[in-house]
Coordinates of C-alpha atoms in Angstrom, one line a residue:
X1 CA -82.2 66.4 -217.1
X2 CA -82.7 70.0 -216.2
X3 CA -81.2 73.3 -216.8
X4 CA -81.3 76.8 -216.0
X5 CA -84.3 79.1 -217.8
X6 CA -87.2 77.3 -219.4
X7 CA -86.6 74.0 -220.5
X8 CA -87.2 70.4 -221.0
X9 CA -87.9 67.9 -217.7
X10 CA -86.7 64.9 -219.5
X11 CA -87.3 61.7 -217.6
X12 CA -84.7 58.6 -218.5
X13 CA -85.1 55.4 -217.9
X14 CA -87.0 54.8 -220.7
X15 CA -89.8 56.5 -219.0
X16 CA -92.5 59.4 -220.4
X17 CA -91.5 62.4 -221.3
X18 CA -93.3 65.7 -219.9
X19 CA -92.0 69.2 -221.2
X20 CA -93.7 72.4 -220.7
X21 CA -93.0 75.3 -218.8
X22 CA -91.5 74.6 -215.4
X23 CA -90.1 76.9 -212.6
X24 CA -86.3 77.2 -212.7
X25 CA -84.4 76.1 -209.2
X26 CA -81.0 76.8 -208.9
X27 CA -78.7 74.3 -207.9
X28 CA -78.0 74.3 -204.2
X29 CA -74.7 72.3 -204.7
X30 CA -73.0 69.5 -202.8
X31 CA -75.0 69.5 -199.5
X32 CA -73.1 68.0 -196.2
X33 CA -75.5 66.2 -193.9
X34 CA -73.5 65.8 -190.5
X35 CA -75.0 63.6 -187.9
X36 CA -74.1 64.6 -183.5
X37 CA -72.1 61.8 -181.6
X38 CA -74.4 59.3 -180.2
X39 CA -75.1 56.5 -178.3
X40 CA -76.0 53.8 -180.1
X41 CA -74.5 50.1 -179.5
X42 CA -75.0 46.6 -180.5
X43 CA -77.6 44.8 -178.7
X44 CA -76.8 42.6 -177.0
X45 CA -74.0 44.4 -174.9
X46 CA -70.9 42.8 -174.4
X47 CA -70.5 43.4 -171.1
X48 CA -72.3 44.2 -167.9
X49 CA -74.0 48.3 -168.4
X50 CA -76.5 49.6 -166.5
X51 CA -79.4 46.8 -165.6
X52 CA -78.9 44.5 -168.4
X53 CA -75.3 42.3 -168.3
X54 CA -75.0 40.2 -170.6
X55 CA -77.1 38.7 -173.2
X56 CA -79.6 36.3 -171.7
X57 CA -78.9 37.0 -167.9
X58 CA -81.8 38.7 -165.6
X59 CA -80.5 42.2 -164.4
X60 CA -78.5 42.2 -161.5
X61 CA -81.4 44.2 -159.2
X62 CA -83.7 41.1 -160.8
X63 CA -85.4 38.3 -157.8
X64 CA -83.6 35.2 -159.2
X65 CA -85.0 33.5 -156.3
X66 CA -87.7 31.7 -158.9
X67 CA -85.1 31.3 -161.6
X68 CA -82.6 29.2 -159.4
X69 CA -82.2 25.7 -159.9
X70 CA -81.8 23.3 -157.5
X71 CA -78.3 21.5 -157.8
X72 CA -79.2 18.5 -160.2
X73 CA -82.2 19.4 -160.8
X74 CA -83.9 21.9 -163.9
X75 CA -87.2 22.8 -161.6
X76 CA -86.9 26.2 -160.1
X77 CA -86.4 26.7 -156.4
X78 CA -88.3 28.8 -154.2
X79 CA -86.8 30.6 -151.2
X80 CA -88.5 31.0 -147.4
X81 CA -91.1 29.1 -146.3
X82 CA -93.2 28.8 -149.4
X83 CA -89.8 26.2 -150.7
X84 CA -91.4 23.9 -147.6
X85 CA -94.9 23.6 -149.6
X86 CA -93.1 22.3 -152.9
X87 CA -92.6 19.2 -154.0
X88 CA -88.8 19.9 -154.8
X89 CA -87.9 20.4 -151.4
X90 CA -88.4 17.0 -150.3
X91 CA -87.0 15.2 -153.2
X92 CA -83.3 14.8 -151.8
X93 CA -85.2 12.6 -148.7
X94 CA -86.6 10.1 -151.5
X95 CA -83.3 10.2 -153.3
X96 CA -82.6 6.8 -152.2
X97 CA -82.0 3.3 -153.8
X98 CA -82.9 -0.3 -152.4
X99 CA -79.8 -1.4 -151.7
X100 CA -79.5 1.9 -149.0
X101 CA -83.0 1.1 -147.9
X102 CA -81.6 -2.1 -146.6
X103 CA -78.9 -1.9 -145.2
X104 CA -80.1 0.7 -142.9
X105 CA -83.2 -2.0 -141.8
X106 CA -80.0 -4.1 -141.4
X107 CA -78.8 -2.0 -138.7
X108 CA -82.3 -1.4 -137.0
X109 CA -82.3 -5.0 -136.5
X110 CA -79.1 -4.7 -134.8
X111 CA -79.9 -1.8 -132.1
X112 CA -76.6 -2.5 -130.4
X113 CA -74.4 -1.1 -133.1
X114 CA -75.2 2.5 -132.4
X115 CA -73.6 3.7 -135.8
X116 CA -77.1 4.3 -137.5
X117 CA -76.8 8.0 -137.1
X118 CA -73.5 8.6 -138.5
X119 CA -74.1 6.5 -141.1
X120 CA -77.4 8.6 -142.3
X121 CA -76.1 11.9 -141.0
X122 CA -75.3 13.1 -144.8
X123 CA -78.2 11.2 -146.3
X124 CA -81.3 11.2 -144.3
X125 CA -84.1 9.5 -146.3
X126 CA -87.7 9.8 -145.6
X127 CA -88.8 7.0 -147.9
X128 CA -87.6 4.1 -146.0
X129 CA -89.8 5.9 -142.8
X130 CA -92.6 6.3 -145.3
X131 CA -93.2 3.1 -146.5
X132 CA -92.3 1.1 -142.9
X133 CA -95.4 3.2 -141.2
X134 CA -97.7 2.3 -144.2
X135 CA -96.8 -1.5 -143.9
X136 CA -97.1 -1.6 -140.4
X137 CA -100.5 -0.3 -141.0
X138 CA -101.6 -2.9 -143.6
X139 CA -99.9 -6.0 -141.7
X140 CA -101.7 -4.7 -138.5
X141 CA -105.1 -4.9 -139.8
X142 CA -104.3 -8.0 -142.2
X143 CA -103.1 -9.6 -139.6
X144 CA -105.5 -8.5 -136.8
X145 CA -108.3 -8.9 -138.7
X146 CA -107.3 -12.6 -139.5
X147 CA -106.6 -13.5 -135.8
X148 CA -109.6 -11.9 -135.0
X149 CA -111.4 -14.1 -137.4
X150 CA -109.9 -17.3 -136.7
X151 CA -110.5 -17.3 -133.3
X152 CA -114.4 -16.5 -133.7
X153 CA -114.7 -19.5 -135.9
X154 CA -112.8 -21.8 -133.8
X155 CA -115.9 -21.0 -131.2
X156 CA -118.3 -20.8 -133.6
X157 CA -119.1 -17.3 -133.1
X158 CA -120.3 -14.5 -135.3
X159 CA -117.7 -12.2 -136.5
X160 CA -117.8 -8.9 -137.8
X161 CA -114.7 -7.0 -139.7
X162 CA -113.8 -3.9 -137.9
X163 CA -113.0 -1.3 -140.1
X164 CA -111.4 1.2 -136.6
X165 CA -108.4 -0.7 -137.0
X166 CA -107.7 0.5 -140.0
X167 CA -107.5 4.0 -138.7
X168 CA -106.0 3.3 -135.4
X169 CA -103.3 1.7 -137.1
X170 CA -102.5 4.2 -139.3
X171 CA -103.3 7.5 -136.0
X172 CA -100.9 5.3 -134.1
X173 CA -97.7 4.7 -137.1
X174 CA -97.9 7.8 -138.6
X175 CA -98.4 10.3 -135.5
X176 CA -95.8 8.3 -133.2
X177 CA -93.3 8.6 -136.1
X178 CA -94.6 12.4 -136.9
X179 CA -94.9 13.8 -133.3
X180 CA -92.8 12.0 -130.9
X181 CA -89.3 13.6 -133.3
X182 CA -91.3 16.7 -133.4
X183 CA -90.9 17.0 -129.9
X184 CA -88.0 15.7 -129.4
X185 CA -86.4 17.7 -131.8
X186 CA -87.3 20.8 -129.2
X187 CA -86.5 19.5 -126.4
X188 CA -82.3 19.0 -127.7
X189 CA -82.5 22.2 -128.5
X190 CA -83.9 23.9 -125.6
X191 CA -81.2 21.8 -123.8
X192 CA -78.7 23.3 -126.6
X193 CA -78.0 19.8 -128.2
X194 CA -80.1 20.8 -131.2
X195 CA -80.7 17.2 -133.8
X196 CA -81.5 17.4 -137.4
X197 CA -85.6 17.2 -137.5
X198 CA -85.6 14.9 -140.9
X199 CA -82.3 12.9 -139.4
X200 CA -85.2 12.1 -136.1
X201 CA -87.9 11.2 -138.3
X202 CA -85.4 8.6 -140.3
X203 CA -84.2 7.4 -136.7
X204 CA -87.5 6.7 -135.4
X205 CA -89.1 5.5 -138.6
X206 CA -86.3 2.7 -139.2
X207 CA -87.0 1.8 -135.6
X208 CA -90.4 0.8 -136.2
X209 CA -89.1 -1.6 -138.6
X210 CA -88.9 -4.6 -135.7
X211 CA -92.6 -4.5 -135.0
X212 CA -93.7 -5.8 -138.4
X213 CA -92.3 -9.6 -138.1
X214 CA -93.7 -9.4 -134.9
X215 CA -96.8 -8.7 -136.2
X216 CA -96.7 -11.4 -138.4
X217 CA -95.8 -13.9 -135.5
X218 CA -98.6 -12.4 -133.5
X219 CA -100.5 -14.7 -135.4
X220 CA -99.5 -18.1 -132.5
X221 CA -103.0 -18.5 -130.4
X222 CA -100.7 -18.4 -127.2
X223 CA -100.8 -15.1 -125.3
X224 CA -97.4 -15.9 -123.7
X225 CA -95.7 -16.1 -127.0
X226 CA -97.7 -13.1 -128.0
X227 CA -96.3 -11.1 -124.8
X228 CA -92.8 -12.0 -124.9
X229 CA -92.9 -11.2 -128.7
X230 CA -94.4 -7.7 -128.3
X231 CA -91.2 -6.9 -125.3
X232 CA -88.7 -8.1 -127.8
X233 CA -89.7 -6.0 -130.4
X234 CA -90.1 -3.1 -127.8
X235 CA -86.6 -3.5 -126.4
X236 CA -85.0 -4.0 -129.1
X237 CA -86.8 -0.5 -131.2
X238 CA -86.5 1.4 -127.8
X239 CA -82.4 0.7 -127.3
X240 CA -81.6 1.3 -131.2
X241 CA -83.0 4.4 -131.0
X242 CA -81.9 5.2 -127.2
X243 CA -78.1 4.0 -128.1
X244 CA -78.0 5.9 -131.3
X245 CA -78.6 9.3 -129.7
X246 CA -77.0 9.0 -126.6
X247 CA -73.8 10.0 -128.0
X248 CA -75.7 13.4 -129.4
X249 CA -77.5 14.1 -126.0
X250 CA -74.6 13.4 -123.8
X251 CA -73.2 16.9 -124.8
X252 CA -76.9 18.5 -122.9
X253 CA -75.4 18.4 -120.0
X254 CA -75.8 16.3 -116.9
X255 CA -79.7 15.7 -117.9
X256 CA -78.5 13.7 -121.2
X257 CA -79.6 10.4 -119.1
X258 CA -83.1 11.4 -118.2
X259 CA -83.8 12.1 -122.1
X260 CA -82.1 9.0 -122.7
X261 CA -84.4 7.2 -120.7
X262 CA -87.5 9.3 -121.4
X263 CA -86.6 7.9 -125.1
X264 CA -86.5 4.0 -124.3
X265 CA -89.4 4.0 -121.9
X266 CA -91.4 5.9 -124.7
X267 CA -90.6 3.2 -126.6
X268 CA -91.3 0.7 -124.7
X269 CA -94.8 2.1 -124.2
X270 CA -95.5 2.1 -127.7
X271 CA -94.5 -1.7 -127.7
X272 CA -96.9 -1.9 -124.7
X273 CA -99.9 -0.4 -126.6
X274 CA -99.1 -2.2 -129.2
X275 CA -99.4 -5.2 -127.8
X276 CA -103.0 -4.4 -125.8
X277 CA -104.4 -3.9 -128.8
X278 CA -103.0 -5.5 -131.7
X279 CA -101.6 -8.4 -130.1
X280 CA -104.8 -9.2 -128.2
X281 CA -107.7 -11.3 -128.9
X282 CA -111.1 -10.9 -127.6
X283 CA -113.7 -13.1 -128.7

């Protein structure tokens, strides 16, 4: 405690004592501290001020472009052209199950239906495409390579495993079923009948479909059989995809009948090629 004059300075609290000679200071009285009007508020805001609205979001002036999901799916999504060098954008192709898978190789091996397209106009896949071109690539050297063999030791000749056919198998599948919808997919629209690029690539990879049990039956030493087998499976690949976009073309114009045909004689070539050099045997 302290009072006026010369005093004590007593300490309480059960603390030392100190007394001696100390300075007097009057008592200033009740002091009134006032504080100006400011703008503090709770963090986070309630609602949406200046860049920050609400309590987890990104601004609003934020690139959210990196931040988006893809619908049914957690990954992020990128925008432009760099989304066509990610994995994410070509999941909804593979988003397939077996029983789809089959039923559209069902209808390739019925090329007169022409209902493939609308059928796979809300779902192209690229899986069943996929995994048709790889087969074909196997069987056709499996196959090839055991014809090949056969007939060398049936004349007891040497024989010697070609390892081209590997890679001309899989130049032939996978840049037919790459290139050909490519261009195909400029020419409708040049003509103003413009085709979904992955719905071509589904179209032409189910229509390759035909040539692998024809493959297999390849394997008949008669090159009669061999022939009519190879047309068959040409015909048959060339009119299921001719007939399933002649609907689509016809609004080109008056041309929509040379595509048309451009299509099945393509086709047809393939089945041609085909035949030359996988479904010969030289010995």
């Amino acid at each position: 405690m302290m009072s006026g004059g010369v005093g004590k300075y007593t300490h309480i609290d059960n603390q030392p004592q100190v007394s001696g000679s100390v300075p007097a200071v009057p008592d200033p009285g009740h002091v009134t501290v006032q504080f100006t009007d400011s703008n503090l508020q709770t963090f986070p805001p309630s609602g949406s001020q200046g860049k920050i609205s609400g309590g987890s979001r990104p601004p609003r002036d934020a690139d959210d472009t990196f931040s988006k999901p893809i619908s049914g799916s957690d990954e992020p999504q990128q925008g432009g052209w760099f989304r066509t060098f990610t994995i994410a954008a070509y999941k909804p192709y593979f988003d397939v199950d077996t029983t789809e898978v089959l039923d559209r190789i069902k209808d390739s091996l019925f090329p007169f239906r022409g209902t493939f397209t609308e059928k796979t106009a809300n779902n192209p896949d690229l899986y069943g495409p996929f995994w048709i071109c790889t087969t074909l690539i196997f069987v056709a050297a499996s196959i090839g390579t055991f014809v090949t063999y056969i007939a060398h030791k049936l004349q007891k000749k040497e024989w010697n495993y070609d390892i081209n056919l590997v890679t001309w198998s899989a130049g032939v599948f996978y840049g037919y079923v790459l290139l050909v919808p490519l261009a195909l997919y400029v020419i409708l629209k040049y003509f103003s009948a413009p085709s979904g690029l992955v719905q071509l690539f589904c179209l032409y990879g189910y229509s390759l479909f035909v040539f692998i049990p024809a493959l297999c039956l390849s394997v008949v030493p008669l090159e009669i059989f061999r022939w009519v087998i190879a047309g068959v499976a040409g015909f048959m690949s060339a009119t299921f995809v001719a007939l399933n976009l002649r609907a689509h073309i016809m609004s080109a114009g008056e041309r929509w009948f040379l595509i048309v045909a451009g299509i099945f004689l393509l086709q047809l070539a393939l089945s041609v090629v085909l035949k030359l050099y996988l479904f010969t045997v030289t010995v």
